[in-house]
CSV table of N, CA and C in Angstrom, one decimal:
chain,number,residue,atom,x,y,z
A,938,UNK,N,29.5,43.4,-40.7
A,938,UNK,CA,30.8,42.7,-41.2
A,938,UNK,C,31.9,43.2,-41.1
A,939,UNK,N,32.2,44.2,-42.2
A,939,UNK,CA,33.6,44.9,-42.2
A,939,UNK,C,33.0,45.9,-41.6
A,940,UNK,N,32.7,46.3,-40.4
A,940,UNK,CA,33.3,47.7,-40.4
A,940,UNK,C,33.8,48.5,-39.7
A,941,UNK,N,34.7,49.3,-39.6
A,941,UNK,CA,35.7,49.8,-39.6
A,941,UNK,C,34.8,49.7,-37.5
A,942,UNK,N,35.7,49.9,-36.9
A,942,UNK,CA,36.5,50.0,-35.4
A,942,UNK,C,35.7,51.8,-34.9
A,943,UNK,N,34.9,51.7,-33.7
A,943,UNK,CA,35.9,52.5,-33.5
A,943,UNK,C,36.7,53.4,-33.1
A,944,UNK,N,38.2,53.0,-33.1
A,944,UNK,CA,39.8,53.0,-33.2
A,944,UNK,C,39.2,53.2,-34.5
A,945,UNK,N,38.8,52.9,-35.5
A,945,UNK,CA,39.8,52.9,-36.8
A,945,UNK,C,39.5,54.3,-37.2
A,946,UNK,N,38.3,54.3,-36.9
A,946,UNK,CA,36.9,56.1,-37.2
A,946,UNK,C,37.9,56.7,-36.9
A,947,UNK,N,38.3,56.9,-35.4
A,947,UNK,CA,39.0,57.6,-34.9
A,947,UNK,C,39.9,58.3,-34.8
A,948,UNK,N,41.0,57.3,-35.5
A,948,UNK,CA,42.5,57.8,-35.7
A,948,UNK,C,42.2,58.2,-37.1
A,949,UNK,N,41.0,57.4,-38.0
A,949,UNK,CA,40.7,58.5,-40.1
A,949,UNK,C,40.1,60.0,-39.7
A,950,UNK,N,39.1,59.8,-39.0
A,950,UNK,CA,39.1,60.8,-38.2
A,950,UNK,C,40.4,62.4,-37.9
A,951,UNK,N,40.7,62.1,-36.8
A,951,UNK,CA,41.7,62.5,-36.6
A,951,UNK,C,42.9,63.0,-38.1
A,952,UNK,N,42.9,62.1,-38.7
A,952,UNK,CA,44.4,62.7,-39.8
A,952,UNK,C,43.5,63.2,-40.9
A,953,UNK,N,42.0,63.1,-41.1
A,953,UNK,CA,41.5,63.3,-42.8
A,953,UNK,C,41.7,65.3,-41.0
A,954,UNK,N,41.6,65.7,-39.9
A,954,UNK,CA,41.4,66.6,-39.3
A,954,UNK,C,43.1,67.6,-39.7
A,955,UNK,N,43.4,66.4,-38.8
A,955,UNK,CA,45.4,66.9,-39.0
A,955,UNK,C,45.5,67.6,-40.8
A,956,UNK,N,45.1,67.4,-41.8
A,956,UNK,CA,45.3,67.3,-43.2
A,956,UNK,C,44.7,69.1,-43.6
A,957,UNK,N,43.1,69.0,-43.0
A,957,UNK,CA,42.8,70.5,-42.7
A,957,UNK,C,43.5,70.9,-42.1
A,958,UNK,N,44.4,70.7,-40.9
A,958,UNK,CA,45.2,71.6,-40.5
A,958,UNK,C,44.7,72.4,-38.8
A,959,UNK,N,43.7,71.1,-39.2
A,959,UNK,CA,42.6,71.6,-37.1
A,959,UNK,C,43.6,70.6,-36.1
A,960,UNK,N,44.2,70.7,-36.1
A,960,UNK,CA,45.2,70.4,-34.9
A,960,UNK,C,44.6,70.0,-33.5
A,961,UNK,N,43.7,71.8,-32.9
A,961,UNK,CA,42.9,71.5,-31.7
A,961,UNK,C,42.3,69.6,-31.7
A,962,UNK,N,41.5,70.1,-33.1
A,962,UNK,CA,40.4,69.7,-33.2
A,962,UNK,C,40.8,68.1,-33.3
A,963,UNK,N,42.3,67.7,-34.0
A,963,UNK,CA,42.4,66.0,-34.0
A,963,UNK,C,43.1,65.8,-32.6
A,964,UNK,N,44.0,66.5,-32.1
A,964,UNK,CA,43.7,66.4,-31.1
A,964,UNK,C,42.8,66.3,-29.7
A,965,UNK,N,41.7,66.4,-29.8
A,965,UNK,CA,40.4,66.3,-29.8
A,965,UNK,C,40.0,65.4,-29.9
A,966,UNK,N,39.9,65.0,-30.7
A,966,UNK,CA,40.0,62.9,-30.8
A,966,UNK,C,40.3,61.9,-30.3
A,967,UNK,N,41.7,62.5,-31.1
A,967,UNK,CA,42.2,61.3,-30.4
A,967,UNK,C,43.1,61.1,-29.1
A,968,UNK,N,42.1,61.9,-28.0
A,968,UNK,CA,42.0,61.9,-26.8
A,968,UNK,C,40.8,61.1,-26.2
A,969,UNK,N,39.7,60.7,-27.1
A,969,UNK,CA,38.9,59.9,-27.1
A,969,UNK,C,39.0,58.7,-27.7
A,970,UNK,N,40.2,58.2,-28.5
A,970,UNK,CA,41.0,56.4,-28.6
A,970,UNK,C,41.6,56.4,-27.8
A,971,UNK,N,42.1,55.0,-27.9
A,971,UNK,CA,42.6,53.5,-27.8
A,971,UNK,C,44.3,54.6,-27.5
A,972,UNK,N,44.9,54.2,-26.4
A,972,UNK,CA,45.9,54.7,-26.8
A,972,UNK,C,46.9,53.1,-28.0
A,973,UNK,N,47.7,53.9,-29.1
A,973,UNK,CA,48.7,53.2,-29.6
A,973,UNK,C,49.7,53.5,-30.7
A,974,UNK,N,50.5,52.8,-31.2
A,974,UNK,CA,51.0,53.6,-32.5
A,974,UNK,C,50.7,54.1,-32.9
A,975,UNK,N,49.9,54.1,-33.8
A,975,UNK,CA,49.0,55.1,-34.4
A,975,UNK,C,48.5,55.7,-33.9
A,976,UNK,N,48.0,55.7,-33.1
A,976,UNK,CA,47.2,57.1,-32.5
A,976,UNK,C,48.1,58.2,-32.1
A,977,UNK,N,50.2,57.9,-31.3
A,977,UNK,CA,50.9,58.4,-30.2
A,977,UNK,C,51.2,59.0,-31.4
A,978,UNK,N,51.3,58.7,-32.8
A,978,UNK,CA,51.8,59.3,-34.1
A,978,UNK,C,51.6,60.5,-34.4
A,979,UNK,N,49.9,60.4,-35.2
A,979,UNK,CA,49.0,61.2,-35.3
A,979,UNK,C,49.8,62.3,-33.7
A,980,UNK,N,49.3,62.0,-33.0
A,980,UNK,CA,48.9,62.9,-31.3
A,980,UNK,C,50.6,63.9,-31.8
A,981,UNK,N,51.4,62.9,-31.9
A,981,UNK,CA,52.5,63.6,-31.9
A,981,UNK,C,53.1,64.0,-33.3
A,982,UNK,N,51.8,64.1,-34.3
A,982,UNK,CA,52.3,65.6,-35.1
A,982,UNK,C,51.4,66.5,-35.2
A,983,UNK,N,50.0,65.5,-34.4
A,983,UNK,CA,49.5,67.2,-33.9
A,983,UNK,C,50.2,68.7,-33.2
A,984,UNK,N,50.8,68.4,-31.9
A,984,UNK,CA,51.4,68.2,-31.0
A,984,UNK,C,52.5,69.2,-31.4
A,985,UNK,N,53.0,68.9,-32.4
A,985,UNK,CA,54.7,69.6,-33.3
A,985,UNK,C,54.2,70.6,-34.1
A,986,UNK,N,52.6,70.5,-34.7
A,986,UNK,CA,52.6,71.5,-35.0
A,986,UNK,C,51.8,72.6,-34.8
A,987,UNK,N,51.4,72.5,-33.0
A,987,UNK,CA,50.3,73.5,-32.0
A,987,UNK,C,52.1,73.3,-31.0
A,988,UNK,N,53.5,73.3,-31.2
A,988,UNK,CA,54.1,74.7,-30.1
A,988,UNK,C,54.7,73.4,-29.4
A,989,UNK,N,53.8,72.5,-29.3
A,989,UNK,CA,54.5,70.9,-28.6
A,989,UNK,C,55.7,70.3,-29.2
A,990,UNK,N,56.2,70.6,-28.8
A,990,UNK,CA,57.7,70.2,-28.9
A,990,UNK,C,58.7,69.8,-28.6
A,991,UNK,N,58.2,70.4,-27.3
A,991,UNK,CA,59.0,68.7,-25.8
A,991,UNK,C,57.8,67.2,-25.9
A,992,UNK,N,57.2,68.0,-26.0
A,992,UNK,CA,56.1,66.5,-26.0
A,992,UNK,C,55.4,65.7,-26.8
A,993,UNK,N,55.7,66.3,-28.1
A,993,UNK,CA,55.9,65.4,-29.4
A,993,UNK,C,57.3,64.3,-29.4
A,994,UNK,N,57.8,64.7,-28.7
A,994,UNK,CA,59.7,64.4,-28.9
A,994,UNK,C,58.9,63.7,-28.3
A,995,UNK,N,58.4,63.7,-26.7
A,995,UNK,CA,58.1,62.1,-26.1
A,995,UNK,C,57.2,61.0,-26.2
A,996,UNK,N,56.7,61.8,-26.9
A,996,UNK,CA,55.3,60.7,-27.2
A,996,UNK,C,56.2,59.0,-28.1
A,997,UNK,N,57.1,60.1,-29.3
A,997,UNK,CA,57.9,59.5,-30.2
A,997,UNK,C,58.9,58.5,-29.5
A,998,UNK,N,59.7,59.3,-28.7
A,998,UNK,CA,60.2,58.3,-28.1
A,998,UNK,C,60.0,56.8,-27.6
A,999,UNK,N,57.9,57.1,-26.7
A,999,UNK,CA,57.5,56.3,-26.7
A,999,UNK,C,57.5,54.6,-27.6
A,1000,UNK,N,57.1,55.7,-29.1
A,1000,UNK,CA,56.8,54.7,-30.2
A,1000,UNK,C,57.8,54.0,-30.4
A,1001,UNK,N,59.2,54.3,-31.2
A,1001,UNK,CA,60.6,53.9,-30.6
A,1001,UNK,C,60.4,52.7,-29.9
A,1002,UNK,N,60.1,53.5,-28.7
A,1002,UNK,CA,60.8,52.0,-27.3
A,1002,UNK,C,59.7,51.1,-27.8
A,1003,UNK,N,58.5,51.2,-28.5
A,1003,UNK,CA,57.6,50.0,-28.4
A,1003,UNK,C,57.9,49.3,-29.7
A,1004,UNK,N,58.5,49.9,-30.6
A,1004,UNK,CA,58.6,49.1,-31.6
A,1004,UNK,C,59.1,48.8,-31.7
A,1005,UNK,N,61.6,48.8,-31.3
A,1005,UNK,CA,61.6,48.5,-31.7
A,1005,UNK,C,61.6,46.9,-29.6
A,1006,UNK,N,60.7,47.0,-29.3
A,1006,UNK,CA,60.2,45.7,-28.3
A,1006,UNK,C,59.6,45.4,-28.8
A,1007,UNK,N,58.8,45.2,-29.8
A,1007,UNK,CA,59.0,44.1,-30.5
A,1007,UNK,C,58.7,43.5,-31.9
A,1008,UNK,N,59.8,44.2,-32.1
A,1008,UNK,CA,60.2,43.4,-33.2
A,1008,UNK,C,61.6,42.6,-32.0
A,1009,UNK,N,61.4,42.5,-30.7
A,1009,UNK,CA,62.9,41.7,-29.8
A,1009,UNK,C,64.0,42.4,-30.0
A,1010,UNK,N,64.1,43.6,-29.9
A,1010,UNK,CA,64.9,44.7,-30.4
A,1010,UNK,C,65.4,45.2,-28.2
A,1011,UNK,N,65.3,44.0,-27.1
A,1011,UNK,CA,65.1,44.7,-25.8
A,1011,UNK,C,66.0,45.4,-25.6
A,1012,UNK,N,67.2,45.9,-25.0
A,1012,UNK,CA,68.8,46.3,-25.1
A,1012,UNK,C,67.7,47.5,-25.7
A,1013,UNK,N,67.8,48.0,-26.8
A,1013,UNK,CA,67.2,49.3,-27.4
A,1013,UNK,C,66.2,50.3,-26.9
A,1014,UNK,N,65.5,48.9,-26.6
A,1014,UNK,CA,64.3,49.5,-26.8
A,1014,UNK,C,63.9,50.7,-24.6
A,1015,UNK,N,65.1,49.3,-24.3
A,1015,UNK,CA,65.4,51.0,-22.9
A,1015,UNK,C,65.9,51.4,-22.8
A,1016,UNK,N,67.2,51.8,-24.1
A,1016,UNK,CA,68.3,53.2,-24.0
A,1016,UNK,C,66.8,53.8,-24.5
A,1017,UNK,N,67.9,55.6,-23.8
A,1017,UNK,CA,66.8,56.5,-23.9
A,1017,UNK,C,67.7,56.6,-25.2
A,1018,UNK,N,65.9,57.4,-26.2
A,1018,UNK,CA,66.4,57.5,-26.8
A,1018,UNK,C,66.6,59.0,-28.2
A,1019,UNK,N,66.4,60.2,-26.9
A,1019,UNK,CA,66.8,60.8,-27.7
A,1019,UNK,C,68.0,61.1,-26.4
């Protein structure tokens, strides 16, 4: 009854892979997960550590925009974040 979902398992596995500094493995794991704020934050961390900082910045900007939008701060969510 209280079993984790596939999404939870994938993000927890990716988090463990990140802690073990296996960023390429974590990216492959996250590629199997449904897009979410948590997934995108983990993905951005991996991309940062693999030198793909521009892509990491874009993903984090999207996370911030979604967070602002969900808080009802529509004007700020539409503004460029960098």
